[in-house]
Amino acid sequence: MRQPQSGSSPARQTGDRTRSSRRGRDAGDRRSAESTPDTPAKRTRRRRARRTRRSRRLPSSTGLVVMVIALAAAYGVYWMVVANMVQSGIEAWAAQQEAQGVTMSFRSARVGGFPGTVTARLTAVSTQASVAHGAWSWQTPSLAVEVNPLTPFAVTLDLGLAPHAIRIPVGSTAVALTAMAETARLRLDSSNTRLTSAELTLESARLGADALEGDAYTLDALSARFDAVGPAEPEADDVTQRVSAMLSGLSVPAAARLPLGRDIAAARLEARVLGPLPQDRPLDTALAAWRDDGGSLLLDILEVDWPPLSVQATGQVVLDHALQPESVLRARIVGFVPAVDALREERLVRSADATMAKVLLTSLARPAPDGDLVLDLAVVIRDGTLWVGPVALMPMPRMPWGPPRGSLGDVGIRPGFSLDREGNVVPK
């Protein structure tokens, strides 16, 4: 008798024979199935088997309907929560304004818009500030507060639905203004009760006043954006805010007597605020604290197209002791000769000073490829005077904040400076 090979046991040989037998039977079954005719009954069984396998992988139509209904119900509940949040938020904001000296009244807000944007429409809106807060007032027949359920912490105010009546006290009288626009939308984003960004969009806007006798300020388009950035406890050299704005087609009333004409074709601003600017203080106090902490404004882009003048500038702006702007900008100026002539005609510059300015500035200019003279030099605002290169061109209008002119005494006296022929600042 042949002995089993080493490493092979009787049990293993038995298993091998069993597997070989199974493979033989399977092969025989396949040959039998191939030889058996494909009858209708067999095809029916195969279709049922395929449907059974698919039904195990996919939910039934009833299950899908139940899922859709459940999701719709959950969204409906969530939408109602956001709607209630909007309505209660409006009431809380009005109460907060009243506590700060500004009384706001309106008819009950009607909330709608399901299943899309939550929209609360306020009618007969009236706002009145106390004497301590300026005694101004604002009224409008209606406005809308909109909140997208997907971004519940972003609120959009639609102010373009109706005209707005504004009254601002000036001395012993009040200036009555009327504003309207085809599009006027203000979007506010917040996080943890802190405003993180704001975006204003105006189109075809008009601002009129009774004193203008039918004349008005008009604007084709304006887009402006504010973003709060930077660390929680910023230093003087940290960027805390970013500001950008772009306008086109600004026309002012003839009564404004702007030196270069009524129409500003376009303007653009991109700036960064350095240092912490307090948000919970009166304006003068906040600006003084920002200045004392070393705050400044960096102008990354300043462009003005005010025919015949075109200006592109960058630089830095700070506040002086009287909280008035003081800046050193590097500017590219085109059209300065007709601009100086316009200033002389408006008697903002004396004839002798205008002649000297044109002579000096022309000597510093270079011709552009299109033939225009281009100035590339420093523009300085200091002690209320605008300097263009080495020329003290004109006094600057005073900003509506800070102490009265001359009230600071010796504190308001600043060290002198001069500008060289190339327009660079030389401290004295």
Coordinates of C-alpha atoms in Angstrom, one line a residue:
M1 CA 0.0 0.0 0.0
R2 CA 1.3 3.5 -0.9
Q3 CA 2.0 5.6 2.1
P4 CA 0.7 9.2 2.3
Q5 CA 3.3 11.9 1.5
S6 CA 4.9 13.6 4.4
G7 CA 2.9 16.7 5.6
S8 CA -0.4 15.2 4.3
S9 CA -3.0 13.8 6.7
P10 CA -6.0 11.6 6.0
A11 CA -8.4 14.4 7.0
R12 CA -6.8 16.8 4.5
Q13 CA -7.1 14.3 1.7
T14 CA -10.8 13.7 2.5
G15 CA -11.4 17.5 2.3
D16 CA -9.6 17.7 -1.0
R17 CA -11.8 14.9 -2.4
T18 CA -15.0 16.7 -1.1
R19 CA -14.0 20.0 -2.8
S20 CA -13.2 18.2 -6.0
S21 CA -16.6 16.5 -5.9
R22 CA -18.4 19.8 -5.4
R23 CA -16.6 21.4 -8.3
G24 CA -17.6 18.6 -10.4
R25 CA -21.2 18.9 -9.4
D26 CA -21.2 22.6 -10.0
A27 CA -19.7 22.2 -13.4
G28 CA -22.3 19.6 -14.2
D29 CA -25.1 21.8 -13.0
R30 CA -23.9 24.6 -15.2
R31 CA -23.7 22.3 -18.2
S32 CA -27.2 21.1 -17.4
A33 CA -28.5 24.7 -17.1
E34 CA -26.9 25.6 -20.4
S35 CA -28.6 22.7 -22.1
T36 CA -32.0 23.4 -20.5
P37 CA -34.2 25.7 -22.6
D38 CA -34.8 29.3 -21.4
T39 CA -38.5 29.1 -20.6
P40 CA -40.8 32.0 -19.7
A41 CA -41.1 30.8 -16.1
K42 CA -37.3 31.0 -15.7
R43 CA -37.2 34.5 -17.1
T44 CA -39.9 35.6 -14.7
R45 CA -38.0 34.1 -11.8
R46 CA -34.9 36.0 -12.8
R47 CA -36.7 39.3 -13.1
R48 CA -38.2 38.8 -9.6
A49 CA -34.8 38.0 -8.2
R50 CA -33.4 41.3 -9.8
R51 CA -36.2 43.4 -8.4
T52 CA -35.7 41.8 -5.0
R53 CA -32.0 42.7 -5.0
R54 CA -32.8 46.3 -6.1
S55 CA -35.4 46.7 -3.4
R56 CA -32.9 45.7 -0.8
R57 CA -30.6 48.5 -2.0
L58 CA -33.1 51.4 -2.6
P59 CA -35.8 52.7 -0.2
S60 CA -39.4 52.3 -1.4
S61 CA -41.4 55.2 -2.8
T62 CA -43.3 55.4 0.5
G63 CA -40.1 55.8 2.4
L64 CA -39.0 58.6 0.1
V65 CA -42.3 60.4 0.6
V66 CA -42.0 60.1 4.4
M67 CA -38.4 61.4 4.3
V68 CA -39.4 64.4 2.2
I69 CA -42.4 65.2 4.5
A70 CA -40.1 65.0 7.5
L71 CA -37.5 67.3 6.0
A72 CA -40.2 69.8 4.9
A73 CA -41.7 69.8 8.4
A74 CA -38.3 70.3 10.0
Y75 CA -37.6 73.2 7.7
G76 CA -41.0 74.7 8.3
V77 CA -40.4 74.7 12.1
Y78 CA -36.9 76.2 11.6
W79 CA -38.3 78.9 9.3
M80 CA -40.9 79.8 12.0
V81 CA -38.1 80.0 14.6
V82 CA -36.1 82.4 12.4
A83 CA -39.3 84.5 11.7
N84 CA -39.9 84.8 15.4
M85 CA -36.3 85.7 16.0
V86 CA -36.6 88.5 13.4
Q87 CA -39.8 89.9 14.9
S88 CA -38.4 89.8 18.5
G89 CA -35.1 91.2 17.3
I90 CA -36.8 94.3 15.8
E91 CA -38.7 95.0 19.0
A92 CA -35.5 94.5 21.1
W93 CA -33.5 96.8 18.8
A94 CA -36.2 99.5 19.1
A95 CA -36.2 99.2 22.9
Q96 CA -32.4 99.5 22.9
Q97 CA -32.4 102.6 20.7
E98 CA -35.0 104.2 23.1
A99 CA -32.7 103.5 26.0
Q100 CA -29.9 105.3 24.2
G101 CA -32.0 108.4 23.5
V102 CA -33.5 107.6 20.1
T103 CA -37.3 106.8 20.1
M104 CA -38.5 104.6 17.2
S105 CA -42.1 103.7 16.5
F106 CA -43.8 101.7 13.8
R107 CA -46.9 99.6 13.2
S108 CA -46.7 95.9 13.9
A109 CA -44.2 94.1 11.6
R110 CA -45.9 91.7 9.2
V111 CA -43.6 88.7 8.7
G112 CA -43.9 86.6 5.5
G113 CA -41.9 85.1 2.7
F114 CA -42.2 81.4 3.4
P115 CA -40.4 79.2 2.3
G116 CA -37.8 81.7 1.2
T117 CA -36.3 84.8 2.8
V118 CA -38.0 85.9 6.0
T119 CA -39.3 89.4 5.4
A120 CA -40.7 91.7 8.0
R121 CA -42.4 94.8 6.6
L122 CA -42.7 97.8 8.9
T123 CA -45.0 100.7 8.1
A124 CA -45.4 104.2 9.4
V125 CA -41.8 104.2 10.7
S126 CA -40.8 107.2 12.7
T127 CA -37.6 107.9 14.6
Q128 CA -36.8 110.9 16.8
A129 CA -33.5 111.6 18.6
S130 CA -33.3 113.4 21.9
V131 CA -31.7 116.8 22.1
A132 CA -28.5 115.2 23.6
H133 CA -28.2 113.1 20.5
G134 CA -28.8 115.8 17.9
A135 CA -32.6 116.2 17.9
W136 CA -32.8 114.8 14.3
S137 CA -35.8 112.9 13.0
W138 CA -36.5 110.4 10.2
Q139 CA -39.8 109.1 8.8
T140 CA -40.7 106.7 6.1
P141 CA -44.0 105.0 5.1
S142 CA -42.4 101.6 4.9
L143 CA -39.2 99.5 5.0
A144 CA -38.4 95.8 5.0
V145 CA -36.1 93.7 7.2
E146 CA -34.9 90.6 5.4
V147 CA -33.1 87.5 6.8
N148 CA -32.1 84.5 4.8
P149 CA -32.8 81.3 6.9
L150 CA -29.5 79.9 5.7
T151 CA -27.6 82.9 7.1
P152 CA -29.7 84.0 10.1
F153 CA -27.1 86.4 11.5
A154 CA -27.1 88.6 8.4
V155 CA -29.8 91.2 8.3
T156 CA -30.7 93.2 5.2
L157 CA -32.6 96.5 5.3
D158 CA -34.5 97.4 2.2
L159 CA -34.8 101.2 2.3
G160 CA -35.8 101.8 -1.3
L161 CA -39.5 101.1 -0.9
A162 CA -40.6 104.6 -0.1
P163 CA -39.3 108.2 0.3
H164 CA -37.6 109.2 3.5
A165 CA -38.2 112.5 5.3
I166 CA -35.2 113.7 7.4
R167 CA -35.0 116.8 9.5
I168 CA -31.6 118.0 10.9
P169 CA -31.4 121.0 13.2
V170 CA -28.9 123.7 12.1
G171 CA -28.7 126.5 14.6
S172 CA -32.2 127.8 15.4
T173 CA -33.8 126.2 12.3
A174 CA -34.1 122.7 10.9
V175 CA -33.1 121.5 7.4
A176 CA -35.8 119.3 5.8
L177 CA -34.4 116.6 3.5
T178 CA -36.2 114.1 1.2
A179 CA -34.3 111.0 0.1
M180 CA -35.3 108.2 -2.3
A181 CA -33.7 105.7 -4.5
E182 CA -34.6 102.9 -6.9
T183 CA -32.3 100.6 -4.9
A184 CA -31.2 101.2 -1.3
R185 CA -30.1 98.1 0.6
L186 CA -28.0 97.8 3.7
R187 CA -26.7 94.4 4.8
L188 CA -25.4 93.9 8.3
D189 CA -23.5 90.8 9.5
S190 CA -22.8 90.1 13.1
S191 CA -21.2 87.6 15.4
N192 CA -21.7 87.4 19.1
T193 CA -23.6 90.8 19.1
R194 CA -20.6 92.4 17.3
L195 CA -20.9 93.9 13.9
T196 CA -18.5 92.2 11.6
S197 CA -19.3 93.7 8.2
A198 CA -21.7 96.1 6.6
E199 CA -22.5 96.7 2.9
L200 CA -24.5 99.5 1.4
T201 CA -25.8 99.6 -2.2
L202 CA -27.5 102.7 -3.8
E203 CA -28.7 103.1 -7.3
S204 CA -30.4 106.1 -8.9
A205 CA -30.5 108.0 -5.6
R206 CA -31.8 111.5 -5.0
L207 CA -31.5 113.8 -2.0
G208 CA -33.4 117.0 -2.0
A209 CA -34.0 119.9 0.4
D210 CA -36.6 122.6 0.7
A211 CA -33.9 125.2 0.5
L212 CA -32.6 123.9 -2.8
E213 CA -35.9 124.9 -4.6
G214 CA -36.2 121.8 -6.7
D215 CA -32.4 121.2 -7.1
A216 CA -31.0 118.1 -5.5
Y217 CA -28.0 115.8 -5.0
T218 CA -28.2 112.8 -7.4
L219 CA -26.2 109.7 -7.6
D220 CA -26.1 107.0 -10.3
A221 CA -24.5 104.3 -8.1
L222 CA -22.7 103.8 -4.9
S223 CA -21.3 100.6 -3.3
A224 CA -19.6 100.8 0.1
R225 CA -18.3 98.1 2.4
F226 CA -17.0 97.9 6.0
D227 CA -15.3 94.9 7.6
A228 CA -14.1 94.6 11.2
V229 CA -10.9 92.6 11.3
G230 CA -7.9 92.1 13.5
P231 CA -7.3 90.7 16.9
A232 CA -9.6 91.1 19.9
E233 CA -7.1 93.4 21.7
P234 CA -5.4 95.3 18.8
E235 CA -2.3 97.4 19.0
A236 CA -1.7 100.7 17.3
D237 CA -0.2 99.1 14.2
D238 CA -2.8 96.4 13.9
V239 CA -5.4 96.6 11.1
T240 CA -8.8 96.7 12.8
Q241 CA -11.1 97.8 10.0
R242 CA -11.2 97.8 6.2
V243 CA -13.3 100.3 4.3
S244 CA -14.0 100.5 0.5
A245 CA -16.3 102.6 -1.6
M246 CA -17.0 103.3 -5.2
L247 CA -19.4 105.8 -6.7
S248 CA -20.3 107.1 -10.1
G249 CA -22.4 109.9 -11.5
L250 CA -22.5 112.2 -8.5
S251 CA -24.1 115.6 -9.2
V252 CA -24.5 118.3 -6.6
P253 CA -26.8 121.4 -6.5
A254 CA -25.5 124.6 -8.0
A255 CA -25.9 126.2 -4.5
A256 CA -23.1 124.0 -3.3
R257 CA -20.7 126.1 -5.5
L258 CA -18.1 123.4 -5.8
P259 CA -14.9 124.8 -7.3
L260 CA -14.6 122.3 -10.2
G261 CA -18.2 122.1 -11.2
R262 CA -21.3 120.1 -10.1
D263 CA -20.5 116.7 -11.6
I264 CA -18.0 114.2 -10.2
A265 CA -17.7 111.4 -12.7
A266 CA -16.3 108.7 -10.5
A267 CA -14.5 108.1 -7.2
R268 CA -12.9 105.1 -5.5
L269 CA -11.5 104.5 -2.0
E270 CA -9.8 101.5 -0.4
A271 CA -8.5 102.1 3.1
R272 CA -7.4 100.4 6.3
V273 CA -7.9 101.6 9.9
L274 CA -4.9 101.0 12.1
G275 CA -5.5 100.9 15.9
P276 CA -8.6 100.4 18.0
L277 CA -11.4 102.8 17.3
P278 CA -14.0 102.7 20.1
Q279 CA -17.5 102.0 19.1
D280 CA -19.3 102.7 22.3
R281 CA -18.3 106.4 22.9
P282 CA -19.4 109.8 21.5
L283 CA -17.7 110.7 18.2
D284 CA -15.3 113.3 19.6
T285 CA -14.2 111.1 22.5
A286 CA -13.8 108.0 20.3
L287 CA -11.7 109.9 17.8
A288 CA -9.5 111.4 20.5
A289 CA -8.9 108.0 22.1
W290 CA -8.0 106.5 18.7
R291 CA -5.6 109.4 17.9
D292 CA -4.0 109.2 21.4
D293 CA -3.4 105.4 20.9
G294 CA -1.5 106.1 17.7
G295 CA -4.4 105.3 15.3
S296 CA -4.2 106.2 11.7
L297 CA -5.9 105.6 8.3
L298 CA -3.9 104.1 5.4
L299 CA -5.2 105.0 2.0
D300 CA -4.3 102.2 -0.3
I301 CA -6.3 103.6 -3.2
L302 CA -7.8 107.1 -3.6
E303 CA -9.0 108.0 -7.1
V304 CA -11.1 111.0 -8.1
D305 CA -12.3 111.7 -11.6
W306 CA -13.7 115.3 -11.4
P307 CA -13.3 116.9 -14.8
P308 CA -11.0 118.5 -15.6
L309 CA -9.1 117.1 -12.7
S310 CA -8.0 113.5 -12.2
V311 CA -6.2 112.4 -9.0
Q312 CA -4.7 109.0 -7.9
A313 CA -3.1 109.0 -4.5
T314 CA -1.9 106.8 -1.6
G315 CA -0.7 107.7 1.8
Q316 CA -1.6 108.0 5.5
V317 CA -4.0 110.2 7.4
V318 CA -3.9 111.0 11.1
L319 CA -5.7 113.5 13.4
D320 CA -4.2 116.6 14.8
H321 CA -4.8 118.2 18.2
A322 CA -8.1 119.6 17.0
L323 CA -9.2 116.2 15.5
Q324 CA -8.8 117.5 12.0
P325 CA -7.2 115.4 9.3
E326 CA -3.5 115.7 8.6
S327 CA -2.0 113.7 5.8
V328 CA 0.9 113.1 3.5
L329 CA -0.1 111.5 0.2
R330 CA 1.8 110.6 -2.9
A331 CA -0.3 111.7 -5.8
R332 CA -0.5 111.6 -9.5
I333 CA -2.4 114.6 -10.8
V334 CA -3.7 115.3 -14.3
G335 CA -5.5 118.5 -15.3
F336 CA -4.0 120.7 -12.5
V337 CA -3.8 123.9 -14.7
P338 CA -7.5 124.2 -15.4
A339 CA -8.2 123.1 -11.8
V340 CA -6.1 126.0 -10.4
D341 CA -8.0 128.4 -12.8
A342 CA -11.3 127.1 -11.5
L343 CA -10.1 127.7 -7.9
R344 CA -9.2 131.3 -8.8
E345 CA -12.5 131.9 -10.4
E346 CA -14.3 130.8 -7.3
R347 CA -12.0 133.1 -5.3
L348 CA -10.6 130.2 -3.3
V349 CA -7.1 131.1 -4.5
R350 CA -5.9 134.7 -5.1
S351 CA -4.9 135.5 -8.7
A352 CA -1.2 136.0 -7.8
D353 CA -1.1 132.7 -5.9
A354 CA -2.8 131.0 -8.8
T355 CA -0.3 132.3 -11.3
M356 CA 2.7 131.3 -9.1
A357 CA 1.2 127.9 -8.5
K358 CA 0.8 127.2 -12.2
V359 CA 4.3 128.3 -12.9
L360 CA 5.8 126.1 -10.2
L361 CA 3.7 123.1 -10.8
T362 CA 4.2 123.2 -14.6
S363 CA 8.0 123.2 -14.0
L364 CA 7.6 120.0 -11.9
A365 CA 5.2 118.3 -14.4
R366 CA 6.1 115.9 -17.2
P367 CA 4.2 115.3 -20.4
A368 CA 2.1 112.1 -20.7
P369 CA 1.9 110.1 -23.9
D370 CA -1.4 111.7 -24.7
G371 CA 0.1 115.2 -24.3
D372 CA -1.4 116.1 -20.9
L373 CA 0.9 117.4 -18.1
V374 CA 1.2 114.9 -15.2
L375 CA 2.3 115.8 -11.7
D376 CA 3.8 113.1 -9.5
L377 CA 4.5 114.7 -6.0
A378 CA 3.4 114.9 -2.4
V379 CA 0.0 116.4 -1.4
V380 CA 0.0 117.5 2.2
I381 CA -2.8 118.6 4.5
R382 CA -1.5 120.3 7.6
D383 CA -2.9 123.0 10.0
G384 CA -5.9 123.3 7.8
T385 CA -4.0 124.1 4.6
L386 CA -3.7 122.0 1.4
W387 CA -0.2 121.9 0.0
V388 CA 0.5 120.6 -3.5
G389 CA 4.2 120.1 -3.8
P390 CA 5.9 123.3 -2.5
V391 CA 2.7 125.4 -3.1
A392 CA 0.3 126.2 -0.2
L393 CA -2.7 126.1 -2.5
M394 CA -5.8 126.7 -0.4
P395 CA -7.4 126.4 3.1
M396 CA -9.3 123.1 3.8
P397 CA -12.9 123.0 5.0
R398 CA -13.1 122.1 8.7
M399 CA -14.6 118.7 9.6
P400 CA -17.8 118.8 11.7
W401 CA -16.2 117.5 14.9
G402 CA -13.5 118.6 17.3
P403 CA -13.0 121.8 19.4
P404 CA -13.7 125.2 17.8
R405 CA -11.0 126.8 15.8
G406 CA -8.4 128.6 17.9
S407 CA -9.8 127.2 21.2
L408 CA -6.7 125.0 21.9
G409 CA -4.3 128.0 22.4
D410 CA -0.6 127.0 22.4
V411 CA -1.5 123.3 22.3
G412 CA -2.7 123.7 18.8
I413 CA 0.5 125.1 17.4
R414 CA 2.4 122.5 15.4
P415 CA 6.1 122.4 14.4
G416 CA 6.7 123.9 11.0
F417 CA 7.7 122.0 7.8
S418 CA 8.6 122.7 4.2
L419 CA 8.5 120.9 0.9
D420 CA 11.4 120.7 -1.5
R421 CA 11.2 121.2 -5.2
E422 CA 10.3 117.6 -5.8
G423 CA 7.4 117.9 -3.3
N424 CA 8.9 115.9 -0.5
V425 CA 8.1 116.9 3.1
V426 CA 11.1 118.4 5.1
P427 CA 10.3 118.8 8.8
K428 CA 11.8 121.9 10.5

